[in-house]
Amino acid sequence: MKPNFETIIGLEVHAELETRSKMFCGCPVVDSTEAKPNIAVCPVCAGMPGSLPVVNQQAVEYALKVALALECQINNTSIFARKNYFYPDLPKGYQISQYESPLAHHGHLKIRTQSGEKNIRIRRVHMEEDTGKLTHIPPNNGKPGYSLIDLNRAGVPLLEIVSEPDIRSAEEARSYAVTLRTLLRYLGVNSGDMQKGVIRIEPNVSIRPIGSSEFYTRTEIKNLNSFRALERAVAYEIQRQQNLFRQGKTIVQQTMGWDESHQKTFPQRTKEEEEDYRYFPEPDIPPLVIEDEWIERIRAALPELPAAKYKRFIKTYRLSSDDADLLISAQSISNYFESTVSTCPDIPPRTVANWITGELFGLINQRNITFEDIKILPRELSALLSLLHHGEINTNTAKAVLTEMFETGNDPKTIVSKSGLNQISNIAQIAKIIHDVIAANPKELETYLNGKETVSQWFFGQVMRGTGGKANPKIVKAELNRQLLELKRKQ
Ligand code: ADP
Ligand code: MG
Ligand code: ZN
């Protein structure tokens, strides 16, 4: 019989803290995907002997924000440590990190799963520094290959957030990573720009037969920088481990890479033991002492966090879970939604949400721009929705007008009146048109009066055609019925 397995996952997430300067020196933090190589380097981050690191206060503040948002306990004294290893992107030969006394521990992050909300415990949050970047140039036409090093990223503040092994599937791992990214963006400490590698995810994966409560050997997949890669790499690894288990083979504790082109994990190295790093307290940096008063000040200044906003949106605005999810995904979007709602109190918030997540997101995706780039102000969107709500334009016209607003930045009233798109809702005007249509078609009227009521449909079509589809159909229907019944009574 095939054994059934349970999946156990713990995530280590590295997030760059987007401070102005680096973690231990005054070099600016530059966009490492755009800046020229090695323009932001000094003796400290280049690892020159004799240079002295100084802790960046803003980085500590950012790290505290994250730790507090994750409801961690903060260590009033935390220690920087040297993690010794050699790699060409690490000029010092060691990375300054935190080990025994990290900045914070024992937090949690609530994620949403198919079966509801789930609490994932956070083991620790600590500060460290990023490494440089290597570019490997392969051999070409008999010329040997070589490698280039860019130290712009060396020493950029990095936060490591380590979860407990509470995650049970690839989907949950994704949900955790997405939730964490949104949180980091809300706190303003990380752009969330995954393509630029500002967040890197390392899942630790193991399986165990259902019913077992012990932890089995895990593997760690290094450096994933998209949610898709995370989900696929974990799913692949689960399958690989299950196959080994079923064949009675051992699962080796090792570090894996993810091969994007073959959609496979592959072994990189057998897992190093902690002793290999020869951690010891960093002698050049005194213990980091954080006063309670500072902690409380930061806690008090935290913005409304995405989880709270999600719940509030559903409760206050009666949104669906999906709409709430889309709208809270970035502050710029949720602010936009709330500004729009506040400027059109007579329109149901659900309608506003639908226009944003449907039409507006559709336009944004088509043009491949970001939400921040759109030219339509919230009050202009609400002006458009008011025109629709009050029957001055119909839904199709509203969509066309929105597209034009999106492209030109013009306001909806101008667009509507310039192009004569106004829907005719004025009852007197409509009544006159209907009257004229009936008067011009005496034969049809007679058929109607002789009992063929479906002729009213034909009149309706005539009126709509006569107005180029701009008459408000509801009003036309009501007024047409009124006039026809009136004529019937007078017979
Ligand atoms: P290290 O620091 O050596 O990478 P840790 O013990 O600190 O190892 O764990 C790192 C991550 O691995 C944590 O996120 C933890 O939750 C996870 N983890 C630990 N044991 C397991 C396991 N058996 N299966 C899956 N994940 C695990
Ligand atoms: Mg690890
Ligand atoms: Zn520097």
mmCIF file of C-alpha atoms in Angstrom, residues 146-417:
data_model
loop_
_atom_site.group_PDB
_atom_site.id
_atom_site.type_symbol
_atom_site.label_atom_id
_atom_site.label_comp_id
_atom_site.label_asym_id
_atom_site.label_seq_id
_atom_site.Cartn_x
_atom_site.Cartn_y
_atom_site.Cartn_z
ATOM 1 C CA TYR A 146 35.527 34.535 -16.256
ATOM 2 C CA SER A 147 33.474 36.152 -13.514
ATOM 3 C CA LEU A 148 32.650 39.760 -12.719
ATOM 4 C CA ILE A 149 32.000 41.120 -9.262
ATOM 5 C CA ASP A 150 29.758 44.067 -8.384
ATOM 6 C CA LEU A 151 29.934 45.213 -4.767
ATOM 7 C CA ASN A 152 27.078 47.723 -4.931
ATOM 8 C CA ARG A 153 24.884 45.263 -3.069
ATOM 9 C CA ALA A 154 27.580 44.197 -0.574
ATOM 10 C CA GLY A 155 26.542 45.514 2.828
ATOM 11 C CA VAL A 156 22.967 46.427 1.932
ATOM 12 C CA PRO A 157 20.819 45.850 5.029
ATOM 13 C CA LEU A 158 19.112 42.505 4.927
ATOM 14 C CA LEU A 159 16.432 41.162 7.207
ATOM 15 C CA GLU A 160 16.070 37.437 7.669
ATOM 16 C CA ILE A 161 12.677 36.185 8.764
ATOM 17 C CA VAL A 162 12.558 32.521 9.748
ATOM 18 C CA SER A 163 9.300 30.670 10.259
ATOM 19 C CA GLU A 164 8.648 27.596 12.351
ATOM 20 C CA PRO A 165 7.898 24.484 10.283
ATOM 21 C CA ASP A 166 4.145 25.176 10.422
ATOM 22 C CA ILE A 167 3.479 25.304 6.692
ATOM 23 C CA ARG A 168 1.855 22.211 5.186
ATOM 24 C CA SER A 169 1.672 22.650 1.417
ATOM 25 C CA ALA A 170 3.125 24.495 -1.551
ATOM 26 C CA GLU A 171 0.010 26.707 -1.650
ATOM 27 C CA GLU A 172 0.420 27.638 1.995
ATOM 28 C CA ALA A 173 4.082 28.439 1.366
ATOM 29 C CA ARG A 174 3.010 30.769 -1.405
ATOM 30 C CA SER A 175 0.331 32.373 0.733
ATOM 31 C CA TYR A 176 2.880 32.967 3.501
ATOM 32 C CA ALA A 177 5.339 34.581 1.088
ATOM 33 C CA VAL A 178 2.671 36.758 -0.544
ATOM 34 C CA THR A 179 1.343 37.884 2.836
ATOM 35 C CA LEU A 180 4.825 38.708 4.059
ATOM 36 C CA ARG A 181 5.653 40.685 0.915
ATOM 37 C CA THR A 182 2.484 42.753 1.250
ATOM 38 C CA LEU A 183 3.352 43.443 4.878
ATOM 39 C CA LEU A 184 6.873 44.599 3.992
ATOM 40 C CA ARG A 185 5.471 46.961 1.374
ATOM 41 C CA TYR A 186 2.904 48.394 3.783
ATOM 42 C CA LEU A 187 5.651 49.102 6.268
ATOM 43 C CA GLY A 188 7.561 50.972 3.569
ATOM 44 C CA VAL A 189 10.736 48.978 4.151
ATOM 45 C CA ASN A 190 10.877 47.006 0.904
ATOM 46 C CA SER A 191 9.548 47.696 -2.588
ATOM 47 C CA GLY A 192 8.441 44.099 -3.035
ATOM 48 C CA ASP A 193 9.995 44.195 -6.482
ATOM 49 C CA MET A 194 10.683 40.485 -6.758
ATOM 50 C CA GLN A 195 12.284 40.734 -10.193
ATOM 51 C CA LYS A 196 15.015 42.871 -8.690
ATOM 52 C CA GLY A 197 15.735 40.232 -6.072
ATOM 53 C CA VAL A 198 14.852 42.421 -3.090
ATOM 54 C CA ILE A 199 13.063 39.445 -1.544
ATOM 55 C CA ARG A 200 14.528 35.943 -1.692
ATOM 56 C CA ILE A 201 12.744 32.914 -0.372
ATOM 57 C CA GLU A 202 14.298 29.695 0.904
ATOM 58 C CA PRO A 203 11.876 26.910 1.696
ATOM 59 C CA ASN A 204 12.924 24.004 3.895
ATOM 60 C CA VAL A 205 10.933 20.953 2.905
ATOM 61 C CA SER A 206 10.423 17.540 4.432
ATOM 62 C CA ILE A 207 7.713 14.910 4.371
ATOM 63 C CA ARG A 208 6.489 12.371 6.897
ATOM 64 C CA PRO A 209 3.952 9.565 6.835
ATOM 65 C CA ILE A 210 0.580 10.777 8.003
ATOM 66 C CA GLY A 211 0.150 10.018 11.674
ATOM 67 C CA SER A 212 3.818 10.525 12.492
ATOM 68 C CA SER A 213 4.667 13.474 14.712
ATOM 69 C CA GLU A 214 8.430 13.513 14.317
ATOM 70 C CA PHE A 215 10.312 15.669 11.865
ATOM 71 C CA TYR A 216 12.117 13.895 9.056
ATOM 72 C CA THR A 217 15.178 15.003 7.121
ATOM 73 C CA ARG A 218 14.656 18.232 5.199
ATOM 74 C CA THR A 219 16.203 19.862 2.206
ATOM 75 C CA GLU A 220 16.535 23.594 1.711
ATOM 76 C CA ILE A 221 15.925 25.224 -1.660
ATOM 77 C CA LYS A 222 18.033 28.334 -2.113
ATOM 78 C CA ASN A 223 17.241 31.776 -3.392
ATOM 79 C CA LEU A 224 13.848 31.695 -5.037
ATOM 80 C CA ASN A 225 12.717 35.092 -6.194
ATOM 81 C CA SER A 226 9.219 34.566 -7.474
ATOM 82 C CA PHE A 227 6.075 33.100 -5.951
ATOM 83 C CA ARG A 228 5.702 30.865 -8.951
ATOM 84 C CA ALA A 229 9.179 29.425 -8.529
ATOM 85 C CA LEU A 230 8.457 28.944 -4.822
ATOM 86 C CA GLU A 231 5.273 27.025 -5.446
ATOM 87 C CA ARG A 232 6.741 24.893 -8.204
ATOM 88 C CA ALA A 233 10.049 24.179 -6.482
ATOM 89 C CA VAL A 234 8.275 23.070 -3.312
ATOM 90 C CA ALA A 235 5.819 20.906 -5.247
ATOM 91 C CA TYR A 236 8.694 19.317 -7.152
ATOM 92 C CA GLU A 237 10.669 18.689 -3.993
ATOM 93 C CA ILE A 238 7.691 17.088 -2.233
ATOM 94 C CA GLN A 239 7.251 14.714 -5.159
ATOM 95 C CA ARG A 240 10.954 13.899 -5.297
ATOM 96 C CA GLN A 241 11.081 13.101 -1.590
ATOM 97 C CA GLN A 242 7.933 10.978 -1.772
ATOM 98 C CA ASN A 243 9.412 8.932 -4.601
ATOM 99 C CA LEU A 244 12.622 8.334 -2.647
ATOM 100 C CA PHE A 245 10.656 7.411 0.463
ATOM 101 C CA ARG A 246 8.473 4.920 -1.402
ATOM 102 C CA GLN A 247 11.542 3.294 -2.921
ATOM 103 C CA GLY A 248 13.025 2.928 0.536
ATOM 104 C CA LYS A 249 15.874 5.324 -0.293
ATOM 105 C CA THR A 250 17.212 7.902 2.129
ATOM 106 C CA ILE A 251 16.550 11.600 1.794
ATOM 107 C CA VAL A 252 19.845 13.403 2.240
ATOM 108 C CA GLN A 253 19.913 16.709 4.102
ATOM 109 C CA GLN A 254 21.229 19.083 1.505
ATOM 110 C CA THR A 255 20.917 22.459 -0.099
ATOM 111 C CA MET A 256 19.137 22.430 -3.439
ATOM 112 C CA GLY A 257 19.006 24.881 -6.302
ATOM 113 C CA TRP A 258 16.010 25.457 -8.563
ATOM 114 C CA ASP A 259 16.558 24.972 -12.265
ATOM 115 C CA GLU A 260 14.017 27.256 -13.881
ATOM 116 C CA SER A 261 14.453 25.965 -17.407
ATOM 117 C CA HIS A 262 13.971 22.314 -16.456
ATOM 118 C CA GLN A 263 11.569 23.057 -13.558
ATOM 119 C CA LYS A 264 13.605 20.801 -11.289
ATOM 120 C CA THR A 265 15.464 21.034 -8.015
ATOM 121 C CA PHE A 266 19.073 19.890 -8.045
ATOM 122 C CA PRO A 267 21.553 19.318 -5.222
ATOM 123 C CA GLN A 268 24.030 22.176 -4.663
ATOM 124 C CA ARG A 269 25.906 21.019 -1.602
ATOM 125 C CA THR A 270 25.360 18.832 1.412
ATOM 126 C CA LYS A 271 24.125 20.927 4.244
ATOM 127 C CA GLU A 272 26.812 22.670 6.224
ATOM 128 C CA GLU A 273 26.609 22.379 9.974
ATOM 129 C CA GLU A 274 26.410 25.490 12.086
ATOM 130 C CA GLU A 275 29.898 24.785 13.408
ATOM 131 C CA ASP A 276 31.249 25.216 9.899
ATOM 132 C CA TYR A 277 30.539 28.937 10.094
ATOM 133 C CA ARG A 278 32.502 29.413 13.320
ATOM 134 C CA TYR A 279 30.093 32.053 14.491
ATOM 135 C CA PHE A 280 31.486 34.420 17.086
ATOM 136 C CA PRO A 281 30.395 37.828 18.364
ATOM 137 C CA GLU A 282 31.491 40.643 16.044
ATOM 138 C CA PRO A 283 34.286 42.364 17.981
ATOM 139 C CA ASP A 284 33.915 45.666 16.108
ATOM 140 C CA ILE A 285 30.261 46.246 17.016
ATOM 141 C CA PRO A 286 29.066 46.605 20.603
ATOM 142 C CA PRO A 287 25.837 44.848 21.661
ATOM 143 C CA LEU A 288 22.820 46.581 20.151
ATOM 144 C CA VAL A 289 20.733 47.968 22.992
ATOM 145 C CA ILE A 290 17.153 48.901 22.164
ATOM 146 C CA GLU A 291 15.228 50.858 24.761
ATOM 147 C CA ASP A 292 11.562 50.005 25.376
ATOM 148 C CA GLU A 293 10.656 53.587 24.727
ATOM 149 C CA TRP A 294 11.940 53.362 21.150
ATOM 150 C CA ILE A 295 10.094 50.097 20.621
ATOM 151 C CA GLU A 296 6.838 51.605 21.858
ATOM 152 C CA ARG A 297 7.255 54.667 19.689
ATOM 153 C CA ILE A 298 7.655 52.482 16.612
ATOM 154 C CA ARG A 299 4.774 50.243 17.603
ATOM 155 C CA ALA A 300 2.478 53.231 18.027
ATOM 156 C CA ALA A 301 3.398 54.556 14.600
ATOM 157 C CA LEU A 302 2.691 51.328 12.692
ATOM 158 C CA PRO A 303 0.176 51.833 9.880
ATOM 159 C CA GLU A 304 -3.005 49.810 9.622
ATOM 160 C CA LEU A 305 -1.684 46.413 8.551
ATOM 161 C CA PRO A 306 -3.007 44.476 5.563
ATOM 162 C CA ALA A 307 -4.735 41.755 7.618
ATOM 163 C CA ALA A 308 -6.681 44.334 9.615
ATOM 164 C CA LYS A 309 -7.503 46.289 6.481
ATOM 165 C CA TYR A 310 -8.761 43.138 4.749
ATOM 166 C CA LYS A 311 -11.197 42.465 7.585
ATOM 167 C CA ARG A 312 -12.289 46.084 7.763
ATOM 168 C CA PHE A 313 -12.936 46.228 4.000
ATOM 169 C CA ILE A 314 -15.177 43.178 4.147
ATOM 170 C CA LYS A 315 -17.046 44.449 7.172
ATOM 171 C CA THR A 316 -17.389 48.133 6.320
ATOM 172 C CA TYR A 317 -17.755 47.949 2.572
ATOM 173 C CA ARG A 318 -19.305 44.473 2.303
ATOM 174 C CA LEU A 319 -16.767 43.380 -0.281
ATOM 175 C CA SER A 320 -16.173 39.831 -1.401
ATOM 176 C CA SER A 321 -13.051 38.159 -0.057
ATOM 177 C CA ASP A 322 -11.448 38.253 -3.522
ATOM 178 C CA ASP A 323 -12.125 41.954 -4.040
ATOM 179 C CA ALA A 324 -10.874 42.800 -0.555
ATOM 180 C CA ASP A 325 -7.752 40.783 -1.248
ATOM 181 C CA LEU A 326 -7.040 42.582 -4.503
ATOM 182 C CA LEU A 327 -7.705 46.019 -3.034
ATOM 183 C CA ILE A 328 -5.474 45.586 0.018
ATOM 184 C CA SER A 329 -2.563 44.174 -1.980
ATOM 185 C CA ALA A 330 -0.910 47.603 -1.936
ATOM 186 C CA GLN A 331 -1.600 50.750 0.019
ATOM 187 C CA SER A 332 -1.779 52.807 -3.155
ATOM 188 C CA ILE A 333 -4.709 50.660 -4.306
ATOM 189 C CA SER A 334 -6.582 50.579 -1.005
ATOM 190 C CA ASN A 335 -6.159 54.339 -0.607
ATOM 191 C CA TYR A 336 -7.458 54.859 -4.120
ATOM 192 C CA PHE A 337 -10.491 52.704 -3.394
ATOM 193 C CA GLU A 338 -11.274 54.509 -0.161
ATOM 194 C CA SER A 339 -10.845 57.968 -1.694
ATOM 195 C CA THR A 340 -13.197 57.023 -4.502
ATOM 196 C CA VAL A 341 -15.789 55.630 -2.125
ATOM 197 C CA SER A 342 -15.646 58.716 0.058
ATOM 198 C CA THR A 343 -16.354 60.994 -2.892
ATOM 199 C CA CYS A 344 -19.421 59.097 -4.109
ATOM 200 C CA PRO A 345 -21.418 58.199 -1.014
ATOM 201 C CA ASP A 346 -24.530 57.223 -2.981
ATOM 202 C CA ILE A 347 -22.770 54.466 -4.937
ATOM 203 C CA PRO A 348 -22.369 51.059 -3.284
ATOM 204 C CA PRO A 349 -18.687 50.425 -2.428
ATOM 205 C CA ARG A 350 -19.003 47.012 -4.049
ATOM 206 C CA THR A 351 -19.676 48.747 -7.367
ATOM 207 C CA VAL A 352 -16.601 50.923 -6.914
ATOM 208 C CA ALA A 353 -14.560 47.813 -6.057
ATOM 209 C CA ASN A 354 -15.800 46.041 -9.180
ATOM 210 C CA TRP A 355 -14.820 48.932 -11.413
ATOM 211 C CA ILE A 356 -11.351 49.098 -9.914
ATOM 212 C CA THR A 357 -10.584 45.374 -9.848
ATOM 213 C CA GLY A 358 -12.333 44.744 -13.155
ATOM 214 C CA GLU A 359 -12.070 47.588 -15.646
ATOM 215 C CA LEU A 360 -9.207 49.573 -14.164
ATOM 216 C CA PHE A 361 -6.978 46.573 -13.425
ATOM 217 C CA GLY A 362 -7.796 45.314 -16.920
ATOM 218 C CA LEU A 363 -6.533 48.543 -18.503
ATOM 219 C CA ILE A 364 -3.448 48.536 -16.283
ATOM 220 C CA ASN A 365 -2.567 44.975 -17.263
ATOM 221 C CA GLN A 366 -3.140 45.647 -20.947
ATOM 222 C CA ARG A 367 -0.793 48.625 -20.938
ATOM 223 C CA ASN A 368 1.640 46.933 -18.593
ATOM 224 C CA ILE A 369 1.938 49.902 -16.244
ATOM 225 C CA THR A 370 1.707 50.048 -12.466
ATOM 226 C CA PHE A 371 -1.207 51.281 -10.415
ATOM 227 C CA GLU A 372 0.782 54.332 -9.317
ATOM 228 C CA ASP A 373 1.065 55.459 -12.945
ATOM 229 C CA ILE A 374 -2.625 55.833 -13.694
ATOM 230 C CA LYS A 375 -3.834 59.288 -14.647
ATOM 231 C CA ILE A 376 -7.365 58.950 -13.309
ATOM 232 C CA LEU A 377 -7.897 60.649 -9.960
ATOM 233 C CA PRO A 378 -10.262 58.975 -7.468
ATOM 234 C CA ARG A 379 -12.726 61.864 -7.723
ATOM 235 C CA GLU A 380 -12.768 61.519 -11.498
ATOM 236 C CA LEU A 381 -13.583 57.834 -11.231
ATOM 237 C CA SER A 382 -16.371 58.668 -8.822
ATOM 238 C CA ALA A 383 -17.641 61.366 -11.221
ATOM 239 C CA LEU A 384 -17.798 58.706 -13.928
ATOM 240 C CA LEU A 385 -19.620 56.279 -11.660
ATOM 241 C CA SER A 386 -22.076 59.033 -10.708
ATOM 242 C CA LEU A 387 -22.886 59.683 -14.364
ATOM 243 C CA LEU A 388 -23.605 55.971 -14.701
ATOM 244 C CA HIS A 389 -25.496 55.735 -11.441
ATOM 245 C CA HIS A 390 -27.773 58.646 -12.338
ATOM 246 C CA GLY A 391 -28.515 57.223 -15.726
ATOM 247 C CA GLU A 392 -26.751 59.878 -17.750
ATOM 248 C CA ILE A 393 -24.670 57.230 -19.499
ATOM 249 C CA ASN A 394 -25.069 53.476 -19.786
ATOM 250 C CA THR A 395 -22.550 50.795 -18.784
ATOM 251 C CA ASN A 396 -20.999 50.380 -22.196
ATOM 252 C CA THR A 397 -20.521 54.119 -22.553
ATOM 253 C CA ALA A 398 -19.009 54.245 -19.068
ATOM 254 C CA LYS A 399 -16.443 51.624 -20.053
ATOM 255 C CA ALA A 400 -15.533 53.546 -23.190
ATOM 256 C CA VAL A 401 -15.250 56.788 -21.235
ATOM 257 C CA LEU A 402 -13.042 55.114 -18.635
ATOM 258 C CA THR A 403 -10.687 53.957 -21.358
ATOM 259 C CA GLU A 404 -10.475 57.483 -22.686
ATOM 260 C CA MET A 405 -9.907 58.897 -19.206
ATOM 261 C CA PHE A 406 -7.181 56.315 -18.744
ATOM 262 C CA GLU A 407 -5.422 57.372 -21.912
ATOM 263 C CA THR A 408 -5.904 61.138 -21.870
ATOM 264 C CA GLY A 409 -6.343 61.959 -18.215
ATOM 265 C CA ASN A 410 -9.409 64.021 -19.148
ATOM 266 C CA ASP A 411 -12.338 64.203 -16.785
ATOM 267 C CA PRO A 412 -15.451 62.168 -17.594
ATOM 268 C CA LYS A 413 -17.916 65.066 -17.873
ATOM 269 C CA THR A 414 -15.838 66.729 -20.574
ATOM 270 C CA ILE A 415 -15.457 63.484 -22.489
ATOM 271 C CA VAL A 416 -19.172 62.722 -22.273
ATOM 272 C CA SER A 417 -20.413 66.137 -23.305
#
